[in-house]
Short mmCIF file of C-alpha atoms and ligand atoms in Angstrom, two decimals:
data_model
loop_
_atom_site.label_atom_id
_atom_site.label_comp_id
_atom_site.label_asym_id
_atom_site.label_seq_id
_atom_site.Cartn_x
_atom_site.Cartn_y
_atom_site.Cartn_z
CA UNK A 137 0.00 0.00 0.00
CA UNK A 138 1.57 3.27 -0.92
CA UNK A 139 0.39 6.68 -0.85
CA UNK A 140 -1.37 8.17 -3.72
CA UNK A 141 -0.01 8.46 -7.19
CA UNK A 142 -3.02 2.09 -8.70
CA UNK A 143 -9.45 -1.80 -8.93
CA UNK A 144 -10.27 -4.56 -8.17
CA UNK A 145 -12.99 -6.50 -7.12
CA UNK A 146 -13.14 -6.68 -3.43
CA UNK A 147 -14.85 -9.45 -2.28
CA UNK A 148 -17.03 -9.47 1.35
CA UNK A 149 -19.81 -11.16 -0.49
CA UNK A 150 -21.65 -11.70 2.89
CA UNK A 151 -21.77 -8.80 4.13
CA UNK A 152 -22.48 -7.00 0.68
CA UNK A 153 -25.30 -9.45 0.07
CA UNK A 154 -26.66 -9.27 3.40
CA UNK A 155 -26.73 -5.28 2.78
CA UNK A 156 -28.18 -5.42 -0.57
CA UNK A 157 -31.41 -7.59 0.96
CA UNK A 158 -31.68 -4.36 2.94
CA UNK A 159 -32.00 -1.99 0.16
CA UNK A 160 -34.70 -4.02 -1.17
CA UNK A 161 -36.61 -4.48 2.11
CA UNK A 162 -39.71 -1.84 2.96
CA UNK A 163 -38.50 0.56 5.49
CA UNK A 164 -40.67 1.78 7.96
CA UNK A 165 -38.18 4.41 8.15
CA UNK A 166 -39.20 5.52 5.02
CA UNK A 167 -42.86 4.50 5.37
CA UNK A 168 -43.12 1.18 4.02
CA UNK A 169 -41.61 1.34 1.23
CA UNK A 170 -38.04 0.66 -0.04
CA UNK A 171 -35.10 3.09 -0.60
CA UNK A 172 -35.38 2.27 -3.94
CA UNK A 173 -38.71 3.98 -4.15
CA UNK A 174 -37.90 6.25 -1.88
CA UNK A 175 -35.23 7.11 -4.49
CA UNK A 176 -37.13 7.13 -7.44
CA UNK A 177 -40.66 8.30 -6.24
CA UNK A 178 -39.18 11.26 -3.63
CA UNK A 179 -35.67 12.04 -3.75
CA UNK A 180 -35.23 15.23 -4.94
CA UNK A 181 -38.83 15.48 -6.20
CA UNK A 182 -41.37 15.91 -3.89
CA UNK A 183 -42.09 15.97 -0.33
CA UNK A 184 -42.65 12.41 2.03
CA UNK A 185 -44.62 13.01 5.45
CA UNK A 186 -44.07 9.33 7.33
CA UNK A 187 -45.82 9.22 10.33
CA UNK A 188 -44.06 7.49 13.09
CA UNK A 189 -40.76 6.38 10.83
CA UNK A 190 -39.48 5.12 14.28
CA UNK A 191 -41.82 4.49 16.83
CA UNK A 192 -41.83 5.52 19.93
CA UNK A 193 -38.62 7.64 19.04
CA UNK A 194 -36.66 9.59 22.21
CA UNK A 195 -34.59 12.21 22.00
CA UNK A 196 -30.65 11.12 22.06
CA UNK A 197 -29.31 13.57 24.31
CA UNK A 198 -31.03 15.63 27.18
CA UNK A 199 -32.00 19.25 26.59
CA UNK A 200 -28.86 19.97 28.88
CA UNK A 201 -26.55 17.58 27.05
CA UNK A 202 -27.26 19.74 23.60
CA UNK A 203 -26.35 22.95 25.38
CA UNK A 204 -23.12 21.55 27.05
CA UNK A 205 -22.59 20.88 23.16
CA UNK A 206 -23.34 24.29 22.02
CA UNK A 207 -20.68 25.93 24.51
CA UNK A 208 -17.64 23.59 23.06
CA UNK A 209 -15.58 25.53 20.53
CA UNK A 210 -15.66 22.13 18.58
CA UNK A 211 -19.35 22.33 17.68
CA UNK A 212 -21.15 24.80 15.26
CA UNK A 213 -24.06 26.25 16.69
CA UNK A 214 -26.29 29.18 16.24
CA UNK A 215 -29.11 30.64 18.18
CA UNK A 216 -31.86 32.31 16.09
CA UNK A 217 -34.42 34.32 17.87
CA UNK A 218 -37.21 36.34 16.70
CA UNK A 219 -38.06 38.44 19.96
CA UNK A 220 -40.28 41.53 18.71
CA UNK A 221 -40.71 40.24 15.22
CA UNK A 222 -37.49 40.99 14.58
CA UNK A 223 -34.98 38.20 13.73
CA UNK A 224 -31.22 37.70 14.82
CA UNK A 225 -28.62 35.10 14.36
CA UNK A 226 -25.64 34.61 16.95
CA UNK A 227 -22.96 32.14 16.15
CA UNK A 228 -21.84 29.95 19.04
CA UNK A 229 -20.34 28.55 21.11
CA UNK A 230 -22.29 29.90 23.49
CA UNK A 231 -22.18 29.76 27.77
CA UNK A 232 -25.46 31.05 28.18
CA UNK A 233 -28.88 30.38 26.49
CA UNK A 234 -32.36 32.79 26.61
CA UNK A 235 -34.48 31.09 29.46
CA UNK A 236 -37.13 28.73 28.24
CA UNK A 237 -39.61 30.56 29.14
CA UNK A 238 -38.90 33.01 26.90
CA UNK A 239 -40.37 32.30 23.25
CA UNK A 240 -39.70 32.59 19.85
CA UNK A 241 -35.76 31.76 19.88
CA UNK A 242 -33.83 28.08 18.87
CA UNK A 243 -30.90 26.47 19.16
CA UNK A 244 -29.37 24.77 16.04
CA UNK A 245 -26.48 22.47 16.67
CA UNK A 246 -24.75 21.63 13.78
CA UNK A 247 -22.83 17.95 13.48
CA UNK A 248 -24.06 16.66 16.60
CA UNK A 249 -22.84 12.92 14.96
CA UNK A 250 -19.87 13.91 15.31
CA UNK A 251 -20.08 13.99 19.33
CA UNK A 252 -22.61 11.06 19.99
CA UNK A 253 -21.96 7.71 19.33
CA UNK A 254 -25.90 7.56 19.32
CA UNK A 255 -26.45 10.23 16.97
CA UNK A 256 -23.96 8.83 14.50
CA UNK A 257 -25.86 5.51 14.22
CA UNK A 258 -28.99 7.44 13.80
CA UNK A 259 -27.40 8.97 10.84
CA UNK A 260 -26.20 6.13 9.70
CA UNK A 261 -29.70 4.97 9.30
CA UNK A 262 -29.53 6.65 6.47
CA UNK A 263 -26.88 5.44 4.59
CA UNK A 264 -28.56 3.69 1.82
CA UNK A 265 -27.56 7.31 0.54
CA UNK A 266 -23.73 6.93 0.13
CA UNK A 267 -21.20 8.67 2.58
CA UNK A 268 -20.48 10.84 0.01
CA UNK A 269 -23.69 12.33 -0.06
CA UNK A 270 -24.48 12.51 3.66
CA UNK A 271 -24.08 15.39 5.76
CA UNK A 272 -24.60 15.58 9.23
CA UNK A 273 -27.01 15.58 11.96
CA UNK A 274 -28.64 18.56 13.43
CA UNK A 275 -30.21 19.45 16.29
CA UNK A 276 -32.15 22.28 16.85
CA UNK A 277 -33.88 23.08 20.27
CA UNK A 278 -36.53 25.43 20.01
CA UNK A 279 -38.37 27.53 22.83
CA UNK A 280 -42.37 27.80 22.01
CA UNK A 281 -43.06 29.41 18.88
CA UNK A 282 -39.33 29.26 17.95
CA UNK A 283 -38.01 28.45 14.18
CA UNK A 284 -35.86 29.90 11.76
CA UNK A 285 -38.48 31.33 9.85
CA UNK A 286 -39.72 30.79 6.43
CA UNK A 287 -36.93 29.21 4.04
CA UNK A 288 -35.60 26.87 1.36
CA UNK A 289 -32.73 24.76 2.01
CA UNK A 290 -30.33 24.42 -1.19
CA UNK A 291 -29.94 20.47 0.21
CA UNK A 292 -32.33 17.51 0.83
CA UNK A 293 -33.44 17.37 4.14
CA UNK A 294 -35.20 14.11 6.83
CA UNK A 295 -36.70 16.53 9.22
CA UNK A 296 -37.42 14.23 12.58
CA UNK A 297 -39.15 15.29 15.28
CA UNK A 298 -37.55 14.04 18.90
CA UNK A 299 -39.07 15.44 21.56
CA UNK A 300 -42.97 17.85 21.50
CA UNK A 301 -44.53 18.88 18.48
CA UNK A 302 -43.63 21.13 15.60
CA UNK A 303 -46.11 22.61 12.87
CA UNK A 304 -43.96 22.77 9.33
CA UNK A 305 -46.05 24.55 7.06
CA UNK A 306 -44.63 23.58 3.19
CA UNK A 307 -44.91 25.11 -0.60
CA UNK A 308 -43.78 24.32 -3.79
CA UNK A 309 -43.81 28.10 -4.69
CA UNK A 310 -41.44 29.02 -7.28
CA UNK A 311 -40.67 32.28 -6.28
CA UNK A 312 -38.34 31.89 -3.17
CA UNK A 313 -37.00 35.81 -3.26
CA UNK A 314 -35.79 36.42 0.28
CA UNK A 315 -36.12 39.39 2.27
CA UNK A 316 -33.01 41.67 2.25
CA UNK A 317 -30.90 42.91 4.67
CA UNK A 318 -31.71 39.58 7.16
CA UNK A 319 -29.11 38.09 9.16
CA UNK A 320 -31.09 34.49 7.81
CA UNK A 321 -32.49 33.50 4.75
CA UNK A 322 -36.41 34.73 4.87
CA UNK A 323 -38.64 34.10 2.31
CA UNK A 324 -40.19 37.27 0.86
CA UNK A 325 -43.56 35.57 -0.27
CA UNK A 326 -43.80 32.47 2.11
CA UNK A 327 -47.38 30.95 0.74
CA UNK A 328 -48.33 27.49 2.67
CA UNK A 329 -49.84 24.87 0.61
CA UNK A 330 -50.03 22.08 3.57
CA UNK A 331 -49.67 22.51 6.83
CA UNK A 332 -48.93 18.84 9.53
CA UNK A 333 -48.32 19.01 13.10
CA UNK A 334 -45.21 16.42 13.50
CA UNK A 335 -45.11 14.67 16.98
CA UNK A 336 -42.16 12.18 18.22
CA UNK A 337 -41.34 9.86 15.56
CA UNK A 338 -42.64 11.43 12.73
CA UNK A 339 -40.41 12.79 9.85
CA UNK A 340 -40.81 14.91 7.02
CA UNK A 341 -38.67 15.04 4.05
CA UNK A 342 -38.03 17.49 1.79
CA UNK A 343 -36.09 18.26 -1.66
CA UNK A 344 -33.95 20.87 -2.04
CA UNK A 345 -35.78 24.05 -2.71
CA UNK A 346 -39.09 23.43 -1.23
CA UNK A 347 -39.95 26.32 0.88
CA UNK A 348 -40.58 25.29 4.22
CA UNK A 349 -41.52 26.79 7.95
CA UNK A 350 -41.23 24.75 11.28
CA UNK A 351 -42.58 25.95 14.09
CA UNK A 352 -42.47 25.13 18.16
CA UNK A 353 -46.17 24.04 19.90
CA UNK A 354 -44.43 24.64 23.34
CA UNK A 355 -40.75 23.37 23.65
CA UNK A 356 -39.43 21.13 21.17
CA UNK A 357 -36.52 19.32 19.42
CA UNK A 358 -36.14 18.02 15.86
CA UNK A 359 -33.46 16.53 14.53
CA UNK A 360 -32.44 17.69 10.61
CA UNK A 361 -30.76 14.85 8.70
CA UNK A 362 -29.03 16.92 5.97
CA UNK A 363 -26.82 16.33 2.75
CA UNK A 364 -23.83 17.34 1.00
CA UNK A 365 -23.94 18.65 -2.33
CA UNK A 366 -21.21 20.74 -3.22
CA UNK A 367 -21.37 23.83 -6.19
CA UNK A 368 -19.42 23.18 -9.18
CA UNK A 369 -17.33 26.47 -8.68
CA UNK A 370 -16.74 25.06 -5.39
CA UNK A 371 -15.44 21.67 -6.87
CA UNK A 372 -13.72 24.14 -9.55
CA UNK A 373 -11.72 26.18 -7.23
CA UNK A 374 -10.69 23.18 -5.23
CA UNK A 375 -10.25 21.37 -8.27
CA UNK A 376 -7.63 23.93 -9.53
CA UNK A 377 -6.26 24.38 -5.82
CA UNK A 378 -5.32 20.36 -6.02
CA UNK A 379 -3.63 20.30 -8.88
CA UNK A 380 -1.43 23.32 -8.35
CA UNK A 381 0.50 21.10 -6.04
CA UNK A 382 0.77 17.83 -9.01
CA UNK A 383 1.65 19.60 -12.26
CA UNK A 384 4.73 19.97 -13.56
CA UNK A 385 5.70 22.42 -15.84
CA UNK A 386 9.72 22.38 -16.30
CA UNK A 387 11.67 25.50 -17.95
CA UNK A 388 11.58 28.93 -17.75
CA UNK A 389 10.92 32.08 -20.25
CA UNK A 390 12.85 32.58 -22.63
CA UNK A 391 13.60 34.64 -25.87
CA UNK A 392 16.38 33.93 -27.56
CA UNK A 393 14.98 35.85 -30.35
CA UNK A 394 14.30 39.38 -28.83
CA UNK A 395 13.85 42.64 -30.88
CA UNK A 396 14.50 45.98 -29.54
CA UNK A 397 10.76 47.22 -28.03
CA UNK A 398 8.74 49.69 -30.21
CA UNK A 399 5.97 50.07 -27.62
CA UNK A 400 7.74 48.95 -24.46
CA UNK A 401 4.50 49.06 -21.78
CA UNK A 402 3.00 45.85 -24.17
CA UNK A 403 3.34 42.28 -24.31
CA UNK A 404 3.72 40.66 -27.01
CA UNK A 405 2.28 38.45 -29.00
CA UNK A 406 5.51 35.93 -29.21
CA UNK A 407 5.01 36.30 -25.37
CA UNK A 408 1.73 35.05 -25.45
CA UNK A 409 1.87 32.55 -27.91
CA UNK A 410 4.71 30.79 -25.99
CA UNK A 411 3.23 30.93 -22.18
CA UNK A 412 -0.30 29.91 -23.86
CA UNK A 413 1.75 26.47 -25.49
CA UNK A 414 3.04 25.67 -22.18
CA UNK A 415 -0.05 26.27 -20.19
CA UNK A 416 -1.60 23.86 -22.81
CA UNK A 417 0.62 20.92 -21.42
CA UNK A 418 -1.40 20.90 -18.16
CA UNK A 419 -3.74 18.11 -18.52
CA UNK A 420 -5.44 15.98 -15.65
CA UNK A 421 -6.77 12.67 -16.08
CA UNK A 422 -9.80 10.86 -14.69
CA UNK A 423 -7.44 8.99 -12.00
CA UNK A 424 -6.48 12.94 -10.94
CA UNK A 425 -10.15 13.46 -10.70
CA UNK A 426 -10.93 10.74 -8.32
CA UNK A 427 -8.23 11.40 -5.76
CA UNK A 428 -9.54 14.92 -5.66
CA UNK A 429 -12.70 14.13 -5.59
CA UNK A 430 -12.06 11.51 -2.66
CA UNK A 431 -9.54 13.80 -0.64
CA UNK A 432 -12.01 16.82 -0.68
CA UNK A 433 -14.93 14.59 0.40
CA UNK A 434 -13.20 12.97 3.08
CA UNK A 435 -11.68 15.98 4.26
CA UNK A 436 -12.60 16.87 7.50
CA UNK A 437 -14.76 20.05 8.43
CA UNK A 438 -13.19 23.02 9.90
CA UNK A 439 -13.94 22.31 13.76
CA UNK A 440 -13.12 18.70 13.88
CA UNK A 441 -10.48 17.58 16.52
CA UNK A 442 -9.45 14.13 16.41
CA UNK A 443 -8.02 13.14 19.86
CA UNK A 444 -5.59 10.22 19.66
CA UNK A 445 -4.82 8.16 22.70
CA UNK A 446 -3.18 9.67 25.87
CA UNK A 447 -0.75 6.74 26.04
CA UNK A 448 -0.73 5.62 22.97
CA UNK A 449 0.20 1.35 22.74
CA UNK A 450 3.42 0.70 21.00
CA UNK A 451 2.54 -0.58 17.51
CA UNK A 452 3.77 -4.54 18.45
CA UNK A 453 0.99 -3.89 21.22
CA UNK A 454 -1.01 -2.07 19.09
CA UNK A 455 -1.28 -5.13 16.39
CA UNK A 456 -1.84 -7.73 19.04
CA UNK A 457 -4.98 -5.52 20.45
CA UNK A 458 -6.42 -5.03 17.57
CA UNK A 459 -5.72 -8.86 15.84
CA UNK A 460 -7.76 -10.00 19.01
CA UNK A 461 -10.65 -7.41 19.26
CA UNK A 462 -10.43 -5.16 16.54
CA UNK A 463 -10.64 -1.55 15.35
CA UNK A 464 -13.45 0.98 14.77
CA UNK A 465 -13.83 4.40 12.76
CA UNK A 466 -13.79 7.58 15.03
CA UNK A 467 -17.15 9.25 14.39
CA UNK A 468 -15.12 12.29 12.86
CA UNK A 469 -13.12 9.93 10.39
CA UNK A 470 -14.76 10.00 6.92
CA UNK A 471 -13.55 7.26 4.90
CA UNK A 472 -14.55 6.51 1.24
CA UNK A 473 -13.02 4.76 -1.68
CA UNK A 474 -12.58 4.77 -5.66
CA UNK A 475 -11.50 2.00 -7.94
CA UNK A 476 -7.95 1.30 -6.11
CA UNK A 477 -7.61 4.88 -4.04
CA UNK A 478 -8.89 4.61 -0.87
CA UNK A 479 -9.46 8.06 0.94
CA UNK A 480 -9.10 8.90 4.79
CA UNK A 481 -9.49 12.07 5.88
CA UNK A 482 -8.07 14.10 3.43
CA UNK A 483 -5.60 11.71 2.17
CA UNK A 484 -5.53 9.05 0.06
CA UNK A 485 -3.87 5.90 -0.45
CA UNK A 486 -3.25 3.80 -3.94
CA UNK A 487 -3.85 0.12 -2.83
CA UNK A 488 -3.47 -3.90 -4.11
CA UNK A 489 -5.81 -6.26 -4.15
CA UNK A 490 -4.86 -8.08 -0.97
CA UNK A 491 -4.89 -4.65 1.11
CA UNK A 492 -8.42 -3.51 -0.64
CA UNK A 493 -10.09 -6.35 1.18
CA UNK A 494 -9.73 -5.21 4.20
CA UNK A 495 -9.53 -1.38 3.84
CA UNK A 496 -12.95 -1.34 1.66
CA UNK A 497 -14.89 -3.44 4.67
CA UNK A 498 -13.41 -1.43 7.07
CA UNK A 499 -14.78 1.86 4.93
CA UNK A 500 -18.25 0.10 4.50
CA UNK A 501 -18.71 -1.39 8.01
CA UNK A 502 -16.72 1.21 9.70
CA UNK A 503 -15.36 -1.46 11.67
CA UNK A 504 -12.64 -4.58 11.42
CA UNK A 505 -12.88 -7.27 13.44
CA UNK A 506 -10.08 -8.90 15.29
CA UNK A 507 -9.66 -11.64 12.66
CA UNK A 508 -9.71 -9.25 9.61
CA UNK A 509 -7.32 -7.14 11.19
CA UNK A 510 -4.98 -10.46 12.09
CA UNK A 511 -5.63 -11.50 8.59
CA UNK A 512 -4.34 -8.13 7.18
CA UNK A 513 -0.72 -7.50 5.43
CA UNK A 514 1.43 -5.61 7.52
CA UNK A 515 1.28 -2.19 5.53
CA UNK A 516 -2.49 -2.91 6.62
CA UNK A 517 -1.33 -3.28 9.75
CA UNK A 518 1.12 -0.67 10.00
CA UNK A 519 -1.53 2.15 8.29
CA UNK A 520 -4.44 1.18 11.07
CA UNK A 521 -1.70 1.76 13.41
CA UNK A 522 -0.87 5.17 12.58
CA UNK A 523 -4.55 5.99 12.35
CA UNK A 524 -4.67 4.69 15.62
CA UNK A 525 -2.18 6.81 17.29
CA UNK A 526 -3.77 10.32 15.21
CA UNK A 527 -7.31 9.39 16.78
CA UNK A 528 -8.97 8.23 13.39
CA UNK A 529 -10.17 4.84 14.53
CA UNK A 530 -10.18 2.87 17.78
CA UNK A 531 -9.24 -0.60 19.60
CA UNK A 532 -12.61 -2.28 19.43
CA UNK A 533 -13.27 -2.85 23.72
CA UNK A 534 -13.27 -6.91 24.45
C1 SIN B 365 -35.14 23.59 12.61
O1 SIN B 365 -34.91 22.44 13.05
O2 SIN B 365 -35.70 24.47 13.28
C2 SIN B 365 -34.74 24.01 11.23
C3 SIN B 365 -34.67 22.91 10.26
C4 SIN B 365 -34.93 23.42 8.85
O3 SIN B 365 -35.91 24.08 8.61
O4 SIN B 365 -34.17 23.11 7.94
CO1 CO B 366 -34.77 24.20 6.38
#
């Protein structure tokens, strides 16, 4: 295994079976029917309203626990508030929160996965959607009669409701102007076309662009299962970024051939003609594509610490640990792969056959198991190690 700058079949045929039943199986997540309708029937084209997708659902973490989250400088939060009809946004972290008796504000915490082991595998119920494609959890907590106002998200969105009710009043409108000069996006001409009260359980989803407007019947909490799509200039600029640091361009100017300057402020055309042939030699190729494309989606975000171990094992430790219980992902490590790069938080890895076994399950099942790890080649090995000591993935407890 050696660091990017060379697919094979992987073969867990078990597992991948076992997972493909799934995707054919009615979800009552998805009210009864499979994520392959869900897919073709919903995604990105109209609304779903599923009545008690899990029932009997409880919020993950206490009221208090979210706040504790929302005053960590390692969590993205925001507190919107519309106290005299007039809105405001604050970015957190924040030590102190309006008392709940006060109406009309909420607390968004952004990435709450992240934190929770709990929360992850919530989000993870979602994962007949690839990694790729899923965002993060959010939590918002809102006081009675709190939301963020009318809006359109640019992303899908599962909105489930954890804890009281919420009344989400949805439109297909077209014209989603916003209201200028507001520190959140407000639609201009919000105009309901149905209106559901959601209580514990339920869970409405939503395409990109559907105007939407959720808000509190007393105190409430709804958790926002959101997606990642990024802009093409976005993918552009990073594009371009990346492969400032691969091409290679050898030489300098040069001309031999110089003539005394009649109009010395311009440059000339013999100038131009020669940069624009060597600029012409920069060419990327679909394999320069993919590791981008996997290094930027497995990148981490912004506020994410990973925390290796205090006293770390020494790797001969290490190996014997993890060949007897084996290794998990850290619920910040993002790990995706491509033909025979396989990506890891930012960085990716060209792999053989024998060490794609093991790597890809690991990826898909975010977990190893002692035998797989015992089973694995020693740059295997050696790689789970190092991720190991920089806090990507962890011993699996006995
Ligand atoms: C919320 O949970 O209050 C906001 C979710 C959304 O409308 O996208
Ligand atoms: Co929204």
């Amino acid at each position: 295994m050696h660091r990017d700058y060379t697919c094979l079949v992987t073969d867990w045929p078990g597992a991948y079976n076992a997972y493909m039943k799934k995707l054919s199986q009615a979800l009552p997540l998805l009210g009864g029917i499979t994520p392959e309708q869900f897919l073709s029937e919903y995604w990105h084209k109209k609304p779903l309203l599923i009545r008690q997708a899990i029932p009997g659902f409880a919020p993950l973490l206490d009221k208090d626990a979210l706040f504790g989250l929302a005053s960590q400088e390692d969590a993205e939060s925001r507190l919107i508030s519309f106290f005299k009809q007039h809105w405001e946004m604050k970015n957190g972290p924040f030590q102190q929160l309006p008392v709940k008796e006060k109406k009309d504000w909420t607390l968004l915490v952004q990435g709450v996965n992240l934190h929770h082991k709990e929360a992850d595998a919530l989000l993870r119920q979602f994962r007949f959607i690839p990694d790729a494609r899923l965002d993060d959890l959010m939590i918002s907590y809102a006081a009675d009669g709190g939301g963020v106002g009318p809006h359109f998200d640019s992303y899908d969105v599962f909105l489930l409701q954890a804890h009281g009710q919420r009344r989400w009043k949805i439109s297909a409108q077209k014209d989603l102007s916003l209201v200028e000069g507001m520190p959140l996006k407000v639609l201009r001409n919000f105009k309901p076309e149905q209106e559901f009260v959601l209580e514990p359980g339920d869970m409405l989803y939503l395409p990109p662009h559907y105007a939407h407007d959720g808000v509190a019947i007393g105190e409430c909490m709804t958790y926002s299962i959101g997606f990642r799509s990024p802009s093409y200039q976005e993918l552009g600029e990073s594009f371009l970024h990346f492969m400032s640091d691969s091409i290679a361009l050898p030489g300098r100017y040069a001309d031999p051939d110089l003539k005394p300057a009649a109009h010395p402020a311009e440059i000339s055309a013999a100038m131009l003609s020669d940069v624009s042939a060597q600029l012409a030699k920069i060419k990327f190729t679909d394999d320069d594509i993919t590791i981008f494309l996997g290094e930027y989606l497995s990148e981490p975000k912004r506020n994410v610490i990973f925390n290796g171990p205090e006293k770390p094992l020494t790797p001969k430790r290490f190996s014997q640990a993890a060949g007897k219980n084996g290794v998990s992902l850290s619920l910040q490590t993002q790990m995706l792969y491509r033909g025979k790069h396989v990506f890891i938080n930012g960085e990716s890895f060209a792999v053989g056959k024998e060490d794609k076994i093991a790597l890809l399950k690991l990826a898909n099942d975010r977990y190893l198991d002692g035998d797989a790890v015992a089973s694995a080649s020693v740059d295997v090995q050696e790689a789970l190690c190092t991720w190991y000591e920089d806090g990507w993935l962890q011993l699996n407890s006995k």
